[in-house]
Amino acid sequence: MTTEFNELLSLSHGDKLQIWIIGDRDQVIHAMNEFCVKRIATDRAKFSPLIPAWFASGKFMAVLER
């Protein structure tokens, strides 16, 4: 990764693992639901809000912090 991209990563929550889900809107929502069903995430509150991916036009992203 470039230094500029590393600076955009949020490190304010300590050393928590982050899982980035990137895709079109339906793919991201489906993955979030699947993570909850498979108990990778305990609930939807663990995910960031769905936001447009600034680095890929037409794509959305959500971040899961564990």
CSV table of C-alpha atoms in Angstrom, one decimal:
chain,number,residue,atom,x,y,z
A,1,MET,CA,0.0,0.0,0.0
A,2,THR,CA,1.1,3.5,-0.5
A,3,THR,CA,1.8,5.9,2.3
A,4,GLU,CA,-1.1,8.1,1.3
A,5,PHE,CA,-3.5,5.2,1.5
A,6,ASN,CA,-2.1,4.1,4.9
A,7,GLU,CA,-2.8,7.6,6.2
A,8,LEU,CA,-6.5,7.2,5.3
A,9,LEU,CA,-6.9,4.1,7.5
A,10,SER,CA,-8.5,4.8,10.8
A,11,LEU,CA,-6.3,3.6,13.6
A,12,SER,CA,-8.2,5.4,16.4
A,13,HIS,CA,-9.6,2.2,17.9
A,14,GLY,CA,-6.3,0.6,18.8
A,15,ASP,CA,-5.2,-2.7,17.3
A,16,LYS,CA,-8.6,-4.1,16.3
A,17,LEU,CA,-8.8,-6.3,13.3
A,18,GLN,CA,-10.6,-4.7,10.3
A,19,ILE,CA,-12.4,-6.6,7.5
A,20,TRP,CA,-13.2,-4.4,4.5
A,21,ILE,CA,-16.1,-5.5,2.4
A,22,ILE,CA,-16.0,-3.8,-1.1
A,23,GLY,CA,-18.4,-4.4,-4.0
A,24,ASP,CA,-21.6,-3.2,-5.5
A,25,ARG,CA,-24.4,-2.2,-3.0
A,26,ASP,CA,-26.2,-5.6,-3.1
A,27,GLN,CA,-22.9,-7.6,-2.7
A,28,VAL,CA,-21.9,-5.7,0.4
A,29,ILE,CA,-25.3,-6.0,2.0
A,30,HIS,CA,-25.4,-9.7,1.2
A,31,ALA,CA,-21.9,-10.2,2.7
A,32,MET,CA,-22.9,-8.3,5.8
A,33,ASN,CA,-25.9,-10.5,6.3
A,34,GLU,CA,-23.9,-13.7,5.6
A,35,PHE,CA,-21.3,-12.6,8.2
A,36,CYS,CA,-24.1,-12.3,10.8
A,37,VAL,CA,-25.6,-15.7,9.9
A,38,LYS,CA,-22.3,-17.4,10.0
A,39,ARG,CA,-21.6,-15.6,13.3
A,40,ILE,CA,-18.4,-13.9,12.1
A,41,ALA,CA,-20.0,-10.7,13.4
A,42,THR,CA,-22.2,-10.8,16.4
A,43,ASP,CA,-24.6,-8.2,15.1
A,44,ARG,CA,-25.0,-5.5,12.4
A,45,ALA,CA,-23.9,-2.8,14.8
A,46,LYS,CA,-20.3,-4.1,14.4
A,47,PHE,CA,-20.2,-2.8,10.8
A,48,SER,CA,-19.6,0.7,9.7
A,49,PRO,CA,-22.4,2.4,7.7
A,50,LEU,CA,-22.5,1.5,4.0
A,51,ILE,CA,-20.5,4.2,2.2
A,52,PRO,CA,-19.4,4.8,-1.4
A,53,ALA,CA,-15.8,3.6,-2.0
A,54,TRP,CA,-13.8,6.7,-2.7
A,55,PHE,CA,-11.2,4.6,-4.7
A,56,ALA,CA,-13.6,2.8,-7.0
A,57,SER,CA,-16.5,4.4,-8.8
A,58,GLY,CA,-19.8,2.6,-8.5
A,59,LYS,CA,-18.6,0.5,-5.5
A,60,PHE,CA,-19.6,0.6,-1.9
A,61,MET,CA,-17.9,-0.5,1.2
A,62,ALA,CA,-18.4,-1.4,4.9
A,63,VAL,CA,-15.9,-2.1,7.5
A,64,LEU,CA,-16.2,-4.8,10.2
A,65,GLU,CA,-14.2,-4.3,13.4
A,66,ARG,CA,-13.6,-7.3,15.5
